[in-house]
């Protein structure tokens, strides 16, 4: 039995009432329902209904499937079945069939998040003319660990991705808004960033948290979180936002806030600060949320927290907590000037010096009085070069033996000759874009390149570009390695240099090493940064590809995993057909 027409009419009418600007777009569907047409029948080529569902996990990622017929990454969904009694039942059936996910909570009310009108191209092999789909899209939450069981004949793969990767711009904007995140096309002065303020007691044994209201459309409803909020037009900077939010939400003021790190989620900058307060939270005025209290660190596992709030809170506590010997960590400071040059010192050659006669950023090992890794790096920079600069955490490197290196960054535009170097033989600004054969430890070289990558990523984000790609010009004996895309891929048959889109939270440098290994099987060293170019990707958005020249340890064997052929090309005139953007780039920068 098909889904009853009154149900279909009520769903579409409720949606149009919420989105009256789409009345004209959906009126033909309402007219067909009113005329008694069976719009649930996929044989109705003048227009029939399909349905799909956006499934969000606890990390606010969405479930995308690789549809074998279309070759695209999309949300699960499909045609209606005779056994479906409602559209909600239909979309749940499709999600279950294609992904195995059955335990779903409606996100918000029962009104669809979007109804899309799609013109489907003719398929002569299936005896189908061009026709129209009215895709009714719902939003769901999947709690806890989600197990996937894919429908092998329709779904090639599945992955959890940020909602910014939803292909439809209207759907993407509405999902982001439902999660309390800003629109991708927001004006810079509307909602440029948010600030998170982690307040602890002086010993950092407890964290001041508030229980957020449980309302649809509110980010992370019903969870515990530190104080946070988006920027307002009159805020001078993220610090000012944190001061204002702390006062507005709790009444606290005159708290010293230290910027510890910044992150991006769906292209939305988040600046995280720490402050200490030794008071009774029950004396404060809670202006947002249901409760306010100090939560012991060992109790954080037992309260509901959004994953990003928990991750940020844990990271703050990791940076400020004193350690007992053996400390198990070291620190480095990437201090750059306005030209992007990195302050580095030439290490001594005395016996016992680690990596003697090599260049390295400043840093060092912890001492008993240090208040965690951040305390260590502040002290080390002051002791080694006499600088007092704001230092924010960039990343933590884990060695094969488990030793940690906390890498921080800052800016300083002074003259190195004015500094007093207490460790090492020389101090200078070095361009990380071209480290060349400069003697450096592997860790120092990697940290310098990661610092460069962070600057490049920040610039791209500031320009509104969030689809980032790492590319390699692999050079051996004067020749450049190019590879050909598989015929059934996007731009199939086109030649290119190895390149890979950045995975979630992955840096350009890590993506570069990963894609070279995965796509060619080669082990390479990064020589220099060659520049970037922009292009329009398969989703119609702008991608920025950052290109580095690399030298392989040996020229082969080249083992392809994502391409069907490779060539070593000596001259630009020998370059086989490629994209105009890559050819133009290579013509200017051929090694």
XYZ file of C-alpha atoms in Angstrom:
591
model
C 0.000 0.000 0.000
C 1.466 3.390 -1.013
C 1.927 6.213 1.462
C -1.463 8.017 1.696
C -1.787 11.294 -0.202
C -3.022 13.257 2.867
C 0.214 12.399 4.700
C 2.338 13.539 1.747
C 0.323 16.757 1.435
C 0.629 17.512 5.155
C 4.406 16.981 5.152
C 4.993 19.219 2.125
C 2.560 21.874 3.376
C 4.243 22.016 6.796
C 7.621 22.367 5.090
C 6.408 25.169 2.820
C 4.916 26.967 5.839
C 8.403 26.994 7.370
C 10.093 27.912 4.078
C 7.535 30.057 2.179
C 10.198 31.164 -0.298
C 10.022 27.630 -1.758
C 6.253 27.703 -2.371
C 6.576 28.191 -6.137
C 9.217 25.465 -6.417
C 7.041 22.862 -4.679
C 3.597 23.922 -5.910
C 3.757 21.484 -8.891
C 4.216 18.635 -6.410
C 1.266 19.807 -4.299
C -0.829 20.126 -7.469
C 0.015 16.558 -8.514
C -0.875 15.235 -5.053
C -4.147 17.163 -5.139
C -4.951 15.770 -8.607
C -4.656 12.208 -7.320
C -1.362 11.339 -9.012
C 0.553 8.545 -7.323
C 3.743 10.499 -6.645
C 5.164 7.550 -4.670
C 5.480 5.519 -7.907
C 8.969 5.723 -9.422
C 7.344 5.248 -12.830
C 5.737 8.696 -12.603
C 8.332 10.534 -14.692
C 6.555 13.885 -14.429
C 7.738 13.859 -10.826
C 7.822 11.451 -7.913
C 9.013 11.547 -4.313
C 12.238 10.061 -2.998
C 13.614 10.449 0.496
C 17.020 10.647 2.172
C 18.381 11.133 5.663
C 21.267 13.067 7.160
C 22.584 11.028 10.094
C 24.693 12.919 12.652
C 26.863 11.172 15.246
C 27.965 12.423 18.663
C 30.937 14.231 17.092
C 28.550 16.179 14.811
C 29.890 14.423 11.722
C 27.451 13.251 9.039
C 27.272 9.812 7.441
C 28.056 9.838 3.714
C 27.901 6.794 1.449
C 29.664 6.247 -1.873
C 26.767 5.513 -4.214
C 27.912 3.005 -6.827
C 25.494 4.141 -9.558
C 26.126 7.891 -9.322
C 29.726 7.612 -8.108
C 29.071 10.416 -5.627
C 29.372 10.726 -1.857
C 25.828 11.442 -0.632
C 23.541 10.918 2.349
C 21.704 7.535 2.340
C 18.251 7.414 0.757
C 16.242 6.211 -2.209
C 12.816 5.483 -3.669
C 9.687 4.759 -1.675
C 8.373 1.219 -1.265
C 4.825 -0.152 -1.200
C 5.384 -1.255 2.400
C 6.125 2.292 3.588
C 3.283 3.881 5.571
C 4.947 7.295 6.151
C 7.908 9.237 4.813
C 9.616 8.879 8.192
C 9.271 5.099 7.915
C 10.568 5.188 4.332
C 13.717 7.143 5.117
C 14.480 4.985 8.148
C 14.096 1.873 5.972
C 16.473 3.275 3.340
C 19.092 4.217 5.950
C 18.847 0.769 7.539
C 19.090 -1.043 4.183
C 22.067 0.944 2.916
C 24.076 1.392 6.138
C 22.654 -0.925 8.797
C 21.937 1.994 11.141
C 18.563 1.617 12.877
C 18.745 3.399 16.231
C 17.963 6.979 15.187
C 16.586 9.962 17.069
C 14.774 12.711 15.123
C 16.838 15.904 15.281
C 14.359 18.683 16.033
C 10.726 18.210 14.951
C 9.204 15.971 12.284
C 9.308 18.581 9.507
C 11.898 17.753 6.798
C 15.095 19.757 6.917
C 14.988 20.176 3.122
C 12.979 19.174 0.040
C 15.133 19.245 -3.067
C 13.911 19.263 -6.643
C 16.302 17.208 -8.776
C 16.259 16.757 -12.555
C 17.494 13.226 -13.244
C 19.209 12.561 -16.571
C 17.771 9.947 -18.914
C 19.058 6.371 -18.643
C 18.360 4.616 -21.946
C 19.900 1.383 -20.623
C 17.198 1.288 -17.915
C 14.462 2.593 -20.253
C 14.080 5.718 -18.098
C 13.565 9.173 -19.643
C 14.736 12.342 -17.911
C 12.490 12.967 -14.914
C 12.087 14.839 -11.635
C 12.775 13.713 -8.061
C 11.305 15.536 -5.095
C 13.789 14.399 -2.442
C 12.347 14.798 1.063
C 15.250 15.003 3.488
C 15.185 14.347 7.236
C 17.714 14.931 9.994
C 18.594 12.271 12.584
C 21.006 11.764 15.476
C 22.766 8.419 16.050
C 24.022 8.152 19.622
C 27.076 6.284 20.851
C 29.195 3.889 18.806
C 27.581 3.326 15.398
C 28.132 0.046 13.595
C 27.794 0.066 9.817
C 26.677 -2.841 7.602
C 26.732 -1.640 4.010
C 24.463 -2.769 1.181
C 27.153 -4.178 -1.105
C 25.244 -3.915 -4.394
C 24.522 -0.174 -3.974
C 27.042 1.235 -1.500
C 30.768 1.083 -2.155
C 31.937 2.677 1.092
C 30.814 4.914 3.948
C 32.531 7.527 6.052
C 31.797 10.086 8.735
C 32.619 13.585 7.485
C 32.088 17.169 8.664
C 28.673 18.549 7.609
C 30.508 21.085 5.453
C 31.028 18.213 2.979
C 27.330 17.787 2.258
C 27.064 18.508 -1.454
C 23.831 20.496 -1.535
C 24.452 24.071 -0.318
C 20.943 24.543 1.133
C 21.030 21.221 2.955
C 24.559 21.957 4.179
C 23.582 25.372 5.544
C 20.496 24.005 7.323
C 22.368 21.107 8.918
C 25.088 23.490 10.137
C 22.428 25.842 11.506
C 20.681 22.943 13.279
C 23.988 22.147 14.978
C 24.413 25.758 16.063
C 27.261 26.274 13.588
C 27.496 29.295 11.280
C 26.726 29.310 7.592
C 29.667 28.768 5.285
C 28.716 31.920 3.376
C 28.356 34.063 6.491
C 29.655 37.592 6.420
C 32.946 37.970 8.261
C 31.413 40.333 10.810
C 28.390 38.093 11.482
C 30.006 35.160 13.267
C 33.729 35.007 12.486
C 34.781 32.748 15.393
C 33.871 31.476 18.831
C 35.817 31.543 22.084
C 35.888 28.740 24.670
C 36.936 29.622 28.216
C 38.124 26.775 30.441
C 38.159 27.955 34.062
C 39.849 25.688 36.603
C 40.643 25.953 40.261
C 44.284 27.054 40.912
C 45.469 23.437 41.214
C 43.689 22.483 37.968
C 41.867 19.638 39.688
C 38.372 20.914 38.795
C 36.774 22.592 35.788
C 33.965 25.164 35.902
C 31.182 23.773 33.687
C 27.590 24.697 32.917
C 24.793 22.353 31.839
C 23.487 23.670 28.543
C 19.787 24.102 27.868
C 18.082 21.217 26.083
C 16.527 23.056 23.146
C 16.473 22.121 19.420
C 18.729 24.351 17.340
C 21.084 24.969 20.261
C 24.592 23.629 19.813
C 25.202 20.526 21.992
C 21.901 20.711 23.926
C 21.756 19.014 27.324
C 25.539 18.608 27.679
C 28.077 19.996 30.122
C 30.588 22.450 28.701
C 32.941 25.269 29.662
C 31.756 28.817 28.982
C 31.753 29.623 25.268
C 30.147 31.838 22.677
C 30.425 33.424 19.264
C 31.979 36.793 18.525
C 29.836 39.888 18.477
C 30.516 42.931 16.278
C 31.885 45.069 19.114
C 34.357 42.408 20.325
C 37.904 43.589 19.632
C 39.387 40.071 19.445
C 38.885 36.500 20.735
C 40.175 37.506 24.171
C 37.520 40.227 24.395
C 34.889 37.683 23.368
C 36.011 35.358 26.169
C 35.934 38.130 28.767
C 32.439 39.183 27.677
C 31.042 35.621 27.506
C 32.449 34.754 30.926
C 30.830 37.809 32.477
C 27.500 37.412 30.662
C 27.112 33.721 31.471
C 28.478 33.603 35.033
C 29.092 37.156 36.291
C 32.829 36.455 36.629
C 35.170 39.320 35.762
C 38.799 40.331 36.260
C 39.937 36.769 35.494
C 43.309 36.556 33.713
C 42.693 34.589 30.501
C 45.560 32.966 28.590
C 45.152 31.914 24.970
C 46.306 28.275 24.775
C 45.381 27.173 21.233
C 43.020 27.611 18.275
C 41.248 25.026 16.126
C 38.861 24.865 13.164
C 35.619 22.913 12.953
C 33.822 23.093 9.611
C 35.860 26.174 8.822
C 34.712 27.812 12.064
C 37.677 29.091 14.118
C 37.539 28.287 17.829
C 39.930 30.032 20.211
C 40.481 28.350 23.571
C 41.534 30.238 26.717
C 42.363 29.204 30.267
C 41.835 31.027 33.512
C 42.011 30.118 37.219
C 39.452 30.984 39.904
C 39.239 29.881 43.525
C 35.621 30.498 44.410
C 32.231 28.913 45.004
C 30.275 28.510 41.736
C 27.003 28.540 43.655
C 27.584 32.221 44.432
C 27.633 33.062 40.713
C 24.714 34.220 38.584
C 23.992 31.629 35.905
C 22.483 33.452 32.942
C 22.605 30.636 30.361
C 21.983 26.961 30.964
C 20.446 24.803 33.674
C 23.269 24.444 36.209
C 26.796 25.651 36.996
C 29.381 23.766 39.029
C 33.019 22.777 39.435
C 33.449 19.259 38.018
C 36.365 17.141 39.208
C 38.682 15.963 36.435
C 38.048 12.296 37.197
C 34.278 12.928 36.941
C 34.377 14.186 33.355
C 33.934 10.616 32.113
C 30.582 10.400 33.873
C 28.794 13.489 32.531
C 27.397 14.118 29.025
C 29.829 16.278 27.035
C 30.039 17.072 23.340
C 33.195 15.413 21.926
C 34.749 18.705 20.836
C 34.144 20.271 24.278
C 35.722 17.251 25.940
C 38.656 17.248 23.535
C 39.328 20.958 24.091
C 38.998 20.637 27.865
C 41.356 17.647 28.003
C 43.860 19.508 25.847
C 43.813 22.523 28.184
C 44.339 20.325 31.232
C 47.171 18.479 29.481
C 48.972 21.758 28.752
C 48.715 23.285 32.251
C 49.121 20.291 34.562
C 52.508 19.889 36.306
C 54.196 16.507 35.750
C 56.264 14.281 37.968
C 59.617 12.791 36.865
C 60.202 11.140 34.503
C 58.372 13.868 32.624
C 58.276 12.158 29.239
C 58.070 15.307 27.156
C 59.987 18.179 25.597
C 58.978 21.461 23.980
C 59.712 23.564 20.880
C 58.730 27.145 19.992
C 58.050 28.185 16.391
C 58.530 31.975 16.523
C 57.969 33.655 13.152
C 58.258 37.203 11.874
C 55.837 38.978 9.536
C 57.639 37.504 6.509
C 57.030 33.943 7.714
C 60.691 33.392 8.625
C 61.324 31.162 11.608
C 63.627 32.027 14.518
C 66.190 29.203 14.847
C 69.492 28.664 16.617
C 72.577 26.684 15.629
C 73.208 24.115 18.329
C 76.564 23.727 20.086
C 79.029 21.013 19.118
C 80.067 20.240 22.691
C 80.259 16.537 23.685
C 76.918 15.281 24.908
C 74.899 17.838 22.925
C 71.915 16.295 21.215
C 72.045 16.851 17.449
C 75.189 19.046 17.556
C 75.842 21.547 14.763
C 72.214 21.486 13.569
C 69.597 24.221 13.340
C 66.543 24.045 15.561
C 63.756 26.171 17.039
C 64.239 27.044 20.691
C 62.790 24.829 23.402
C 63.794 22.313 26.005
C 62.961 19.878 28.743
C 60.711 20.365 31.794
C 61.749 21.300 35.300
C 59.930 20.520 38.577
C 58.403 23.988 38.959
C 56.884 24.056 35.452
C 53.091 24.218 35.288
C 52.837 21.692 32.497
C 54.222 21.866 28.948
C 53.088 25.447 28.447
C 54.949 26.508 31.554
C 58.020 24.733 30.233
C 58.073 26.491 26.867
C 57.480 29.940 28.387
C 60.437 29.424 30.725
C 62.692 27.951 28.027
C 62.154 30.817 25.574
C 62.828 33.385 28.289
C 65.981 31.555 29.427
C 67.420 30.814 25.973
C 66.797 34.083 24.116
C 65.260 36.468 26.671
C 61.890 36.729 24.908
C 58.498 36.997 26.586
C 55.925 36.345 23.871
C 52.444 34.763 23.825
C 52.876 31.083 22.968
C 49.970 28.941 21.752
C 49.980 25.181 21.342
C 50.083 24.009 17.718
C 50.467 20.224 17.947
C 52.045 17.412 19.953
C 54.471 15.019 18.278
C 54.691 11.454 19.579
C 57.972 9.619 18.918
C 58.216 5.892 18.348
C 59.318 5.438 21.968
C 56.298 7.386 23.252
C 58.235 10.576 24.090
C 56.103 13.688 23.506
C 57.189 17.004 22.042
C 54.771 19.881 22.548
C 55.181 22.407 19.731
C 54.040 26.000 20.259
C 54.032 29.034 18.001
C 54.192 32.807 18.291
C 55.173 35.908 16.326
C 57.994 38.378 16.893
C 59.292 41.014 14.475
C 62.509 42.030 16.169
C 66.166 41.698 15.225
C 67.807 38.418 16.374
C 71.067 40.347 16.939
C 69.393 42.174 19.841
C 68.713 38.926 21.702
C 71.006 37.240 24.197
C 71.514 33.624 23.155
C 72.368 31.478 26.191
C 72.373 28.111 24.379
C 73.852 27.568 20.915
C 76.319 29.315 18.600
C 74.109 31.495 16.373
C 70.585 32.821 16.111
C 68.845 33.792 12.856
C 65.550 33.950 11.001
C 65.295 31.055 8.514
C 62.799 30.664 5.660
C 60.877 27.383 6.272
C 59.740 27.385 2.636
C 63.254 26.420 1.551
C 65.139 24.537 4.242
C 67.304 22.892 1.563
C 70.304 20.978 2.865
C 70.444 22.951 6.125
C 71.508 20.474 8.849
C 68.505 19.775 11.104
C 67.196 16.921 13.198
C 64.197 15.126 11.661
C 61.972 16.484 14.444
C 63.165 20.082 14.002
C 62.628 19.889 10.235
C 59.171 18.363 10.683
C 58.179 20.986 13.261
C 59.359 23.818 11.001
C 57.323 22.433 8.091
C 54.258 21.969 10.316
C 54.568 25.601 11.362
C 54.683 26.651 7.701
C 51.665 24.439 7.004
C 49.695 26.084 9.814
C 50.385 29.531 8.342
C 49.272 28.368 4.884
C 46.118 26.775 6.265
C 45.249 29.895 8.287
C 45.619 32.057 5.186
C 43.348 29.773 3.157
C 40.709 29.781 5.892
C 40.897 33.575 6.109
C 40.139 33.686 2.382
C 37.136 31.396 2.827
C 38.790 28.311 1.297
C 38.346 25.150 3.365
C 38.911 22.371 0.800
C 42.679 21.929 1.102
C 44.892 19.567 -0.901
C 48.540 18.553 -0.445
C 50.459 18.006 -3.696
C 53.960 16.724 -4.459
C 56.377 17.394 -7.312
C 58.560 14.300 -6.949
C 61.878 14.892 -8.708
C 64.541 12.295 -9.537
C 67.509 12.833 -11.833
C 65.882 15.902 -13.380
C 62.552 14.166 -14.110
C 59.136 14.696 -12.502
C 56.751 11.864 -11.616
C 53.218 12.162 -13.047
C 50.365 9.672 -12.625
C 47.124 9.099 -14.564
C 43.672 9.021 -12.955
C 41.635 5.853 -13.393
C 39.135 6.107 -16.282
C 36.086 5.830 -13.984
C 37.295 8.565 -11.590
C 36.372 12.208 -11.738
C 38.495 13.671 -14.590
C 39.358 10.097 -15.540
C 42.362 9.756 -17.851
C 43.846 13.078 -16.759
C 47.504 13.139 -15.702
C 48.554 14.844 -12.477
C 51.242 15.018 -9.842
C 50.424 12.996 -6.679
C 47.973 14.912 -4.498
C 45.501 14.231 -1.720
C 42.766 16.095 0.056
C 43.432 16.701 3.748
C 41.606 14.359 6.095
C 39.821 15.785 9.122
C 42.284 17.590 11.453
C 45.202 16.534 9.234
C 47.995 18.980 8.446
C 49.309 19.633 4.941
C 52.625 17.975 5.828
C 51.050 14.805 7.204
C 48.708 14.584 4.204
C 51.691 14.997 1.891
C 53.631 12.120 3.442
C 50.508 9.940 3.530
C 49.481 10.479 -0.077
C 52.985 9.941 -1.462
C 53.243 6.617 0.361
C 49.678 5.517 -0.467
C 49.672 6.625 -4.121
C 53.234 5.780 -5.200
C 54.827 3.555 -2.556
C 57.848 5.902 -2.488
C 59.633 7.302 0.544
C 60.556 10.941 0.008
C 62.074 13.948 1.748
C 60.471 17.391 1.411
C 62.848 19.905 -0.180
C 60.897 23.137 -0.423
C 57.482 24.736 -0.737
C 56.774 25.538 -4.390
C 53.521 27.488 -3.973
C 49.790 26.859 -4.431
C 47.033 27.085 -7.005
C 43.225 27.148 -6.767
C 40.726 25.190 -8.847
C 37.042 24.212 -8.888
C 36.520 20.705 -7.511
C 33.881 18.070 -8.328
C 31.457 19.641 -5.830
C 31.669 23.037 -7.483
C 33.690 24.537 -4.634
C 37.155 26.068 -4.606
C 40.046 23.824 -3.593
C 43.531 25.081 -2.841
C 46.432 22.751 -3.617
C 49.685 23.365 -1.762
C 52.670 21.984 -3.680
C 56.020 20.840 -2.305
C 59.015 19.513 -4.213
C 60.220 16.179 -2.884
C 63.171 13.856 -3.510
C 62.661 10.068 -3.288
C 65.176 7.863 -1.521
C 65.179 5.809 -4.723
C 63.152 6.115 -7.944
C 61.223 2.911 -7.587
C 59.502 0.689 -7.671
C 56.479 2.988 -8.125
C 53.460 1.109 -6.779
C 50.165 2.707 -7.830
C 47.030 2.354 -5.713
C 44.716 5.084 -7.077
C 46.038 5.580 -10.638
C 46.526 3.296 -13.632
C 49.814 4.599 -15.144
C 52.880 6.664 -14.281
C 55.631 8.461 -16.203
C 58.877 10.240 -15.383
C 58.804 13.472 -17.437
C 62.005 15.455 -18.037
C 60.641 18.539 -19.863
C 57.395 20.494 -19.490
C 56.751 19.945 -23.220
C 56.608 16.195 -22.518
C 53.824 16.602 -19.959
C 50.765 14.573 -21.037
C 47.208 16.048 -20.842
C 46.477 17.519 -17.424
C 44.256 20.226 -15.934
C 44.865 23.822 -17.050
C 45.509 24.921 -13.451
C 48.234 22.321 -12.847
C 49.864 22.919 -16.250
C 50.001 26.676 -15.642
C 51.510 26.079 -12.216
C 54.145 23.675 -13.540
C 55.062 25.967 -16.439
C 56.033 28.622 -13.894
C 57.741 26.275 -11.439
C 59.179 23.343 -13.418
C 62.152 22.047 -11.369
